[in-house]
Amino acid sequence: MRDDNPGTIHLEDYRPPAYQISRTDLHFELSEDCAVVTSTLQLQREEDQSKDSLQLQGEQLELLSVKVDGRELTGEEYRVDDDALLIHTVPVRCAIECRTRIRPQENTALSGLYRSGGLFCTQCEAEGFRRITYYLDRPDVMSVFTVTVDAEQRRYPVLLSNGNLKETFVLDESRHRAIWHDPHPKPAYLFALVAGDLAYVEDHFRTASHRDIRLRIYVEEKDLDKCGHAMESLKRAMRWDEEVYGREYDLDIFNIVAVDDFNMGAMENKGLNIFNASCVLCNPEVTTDAGFQRVESIVAHEYFHNWSGNRVTCRDWFQLSLKEGFTVFRDGQFSSDMGSPTVKRIEDANLLRTAQFAEDAGPMAHPVRPESCIEINNFYTLTVYEKGAEVVRMIHTLLGAESFRRGSDLYFERHDGQAVTCEDFVRAMEDASGVDLTQFRNWYSQAGTPELDINDEYDASARRYTLTVEQSCPPTPGQSEKPPFVIPLAMGLLGREGNLALPSSERIRQTEIGNKTHAVLTVDRLRQSFIFEGIPDRPVPSLLRGFSAPVRLRYHYSRDDLCALMRGDSDGFVRWDAAQSLAIEVLTEMGQQVVSGESVDIDARLTSAWVDLLNDDSLDAAMVAEMLRLPSEEYLAELASRRGGADVDLIHQVRDALCLQLGRSVQGDLLSRYGDLAIDRPYKPDAQQIARRSLRNTCLSYLVSSDAAFLDLATEQYRAASNMTDRISALRAIAFHGEDDLRDGILENFYQNWRHEVLVVNQWLQVQAAIPDDQALSRVEALMSHAEFDLHNPNNVRALVGTFANQNPVNFHRSDGAGYRLLGSVVTELNRINPQIASRLLLPLTRWRNYRGRKDMMRAELERLAAQPDLSPDVFEIVSKSLRESAPARMN
Ligand code: TRP
Ligand code: ZN
């Protein structure tokens, strides 16, 4: 049975377009109250089409006139409704000219042509182009665009679009014109236009084939000092894509524009990437190390789309992971090459386990290639992006680096200029490598996180070690039974003397992951055993090295096993994972002690492991910082939700108690390491300095949580800080642990110093939204009325309301339900202003089944939303899907 929601679109209903548009000419007349757009489309009907009517998509457009081959149509010859223009008959080949009026000034959804400050800018992915003019707004219609922009010279000296600038001229004493031409055929979602008063920094890149590319980053004049890092990152990304994928840039210029109001991180429009200012602007004064890394990876991500997305694009939006999964994989390889591979892998695994696994276990679970949707904007998800990247990474692991590269070369060559599917990608990988990926394809079609249950047996007399692996996958909406996945399980065995060399066999391959050789077991049946001969003693298995697959793994490690892995495994991810598992065990035990009223004590093995970590300066400091970070409350809640429901208050209480205890037990070690890690050289966001600051600030945070006396140390660091990383770490420590006066004083001081920098104001909002004290809710409410806060600005909303709902669990889940009501009312308002942001903000409520003692209140809030009149499709889809019967739904 099919989903009976109105407006549901299904992958299986895909039909090729009835017409192609070889050329698209757009003329924009921009003014202060509206924009008039004239589009001329060279259209031809596909040969297999018999109908001679033409339907073009369009939303929120005022149609002024429509002509076919130069003749204006009369009212009887066409029909206009809310989302389309239907022309009853058109010739096989013709030119369609539409004049429409749009109102960018009133466009608060930030999709289509809109205003951000004094700028005109566009965002067309996924279906925003239809808010600019009537069009075949689908990615398999690719056209060569020529764009003419007319605007007032004084307000909009800079006029940009895709491709190359052909001409500029003065129209009259006040207006001027620019004409842009993009020679590469592209779908409408890659169209972009910017008009405004912008300054730029310029640089150049020489390609491998010696072409000179002019690079520019356009920003407001005041931000010219924040472009250096993005420019350097761009050049590194361009070089890397040549070296690692053999991909060169294909236009003579490459432009980036920063805008303040943007729904996502950035957009890969051909030759004219548009960025959320928070993802491109940075300097040490205003940006943290994490911010520098984010800029580098997003600049690279958007640049890499030029091949994985633009030259080869998606056939339909269900194939979104074709470009996003692959490009996230590529930017991850790049970041890994530029920084610390182990830490990058830990961050990825953490994000996946905390947030993507939760998505995959919840009411919005969907395959990497979804099969149906109401609103495509709701499918820019962790599953499509992050799990999609893991799927590509598993192909890389299964094929090996060389075959994978042959596969990507074949894919780009075979499909250059085409709009293709995930299937085409997998087939290119198969054809180039000879590896059969038939069963592997289940990763694209089956939702849910696979679970591996592993048992082992050691036969001392035969010196034989056997691992038995069972896989299963819980039901998800519309999918109850799931045939087995192909899961590359990288592993090793830790013996008394260290890691054992493992023999290869048909099922046990040796593979390089992150420069280290591991055995990779190909797990592809519901249950199977792997036998290792010649093993001298019972080993400790080191499993899922490098997080080789996005799965949950269960094996009964003793705490001593975990300590052995933490200390001695050759794989950084496994060491970190063992530390997490040990901490989770200790936290669980403490939780039981609290519930049963016993006295709470912590396992001495954890403390002694910490002492070792803090005192071993041969270890990568960034990895040590990750190992000392306790599992987040969000992750602990995700785990608990699978064991009968999360008790947020208990999780918070126990985790806090462990921070305090650990901080006290290893205070001396924390303090001396804090001292040793000081940096006396000028700030650089390089791997080495980032690692030191990360560990040093981790030490500071434990010190402050263990004893109020260390607030002075934090205050000193705040005053002396030469960069935002150190300053905001100290600010956070004080805001979380200081008494009211100290906290309010320092927050006010920070605000007064940085109120002129919007990006810093957002960090200031973020810190406050996350403070776990009992004034959090009223603090957030007060900040929503602050002069700096604007509900129309997505960065503000994410920093304040998003942080509150996602990173302040005890307050979002207040027992009186006030946290839910706050979110519900913000979502209600945003539903009118910006549906994309509203439906994203709403996601924490969709996990209502996970919370013990809160389910009813959370569901009631969703029901209140469901009863709102005029729900956008975005919000409607999330609300209605989270309220439907629980997970094991009927077959589709
Ligand atoms: N394609 C963009 C990326 O690189 C995603 C994106 C940017 C987007 N802005 C958007 C998606 C607006 C939907 C709506 O990931
Ligand atoms: Zn992307």
Short mmCIF file of C-alpha atoms and ligand atoms in Angstrom, two decimals, residues 125 264 266-268 301-302 305 308 320 323-325 327-328 331 380 385, ligand 2:
data_model
loop_
_atom_site.label_atom_id
_atom_site.label_comp_id
_atom_site.label_asym_id
_atom_site.label_seq_id
_atom_site.Cartn_x
_atom_site.Cartn_y
_atom_site.Cartn_z
CA GLU A 125 18.68 24.11 -4.82
CA MET A 264 22.45 26.02 4.85
CA ALA A 266 26.99 26.97 1.24
CA MET A 267 25.94 26.29 -2.34
CA GLU A 268 27.97 25.01 -5.28
CA HIS A 301 33.15 20.56 -0.38
CA GLU A 302 31.58 23.20 -2.63
CA HIS A 305 30.96 19.64 -6.34
CA SER A 308 30.77 15.54 -8.29
CA LEU A 320 20.76 13.44 -3.95
CA LYS A 323 26.44 14.15 -5.31
CA GLU A 324 26.27 14.76 -1.55
CA GLY A 325 27.47 11.41 -0.23
CA THR A 327 31.28 14.96 -2.11
CA VAL A 328 31.20 14.58 1.68
CA ASP A 331 35.90 16.58 1.51
CA TYR A 380 19.07 17.06 3.08
CA TYR A 385 25.07 13.28 3.44
ZN ZN B 2 27.03 19.38 -0.96
#
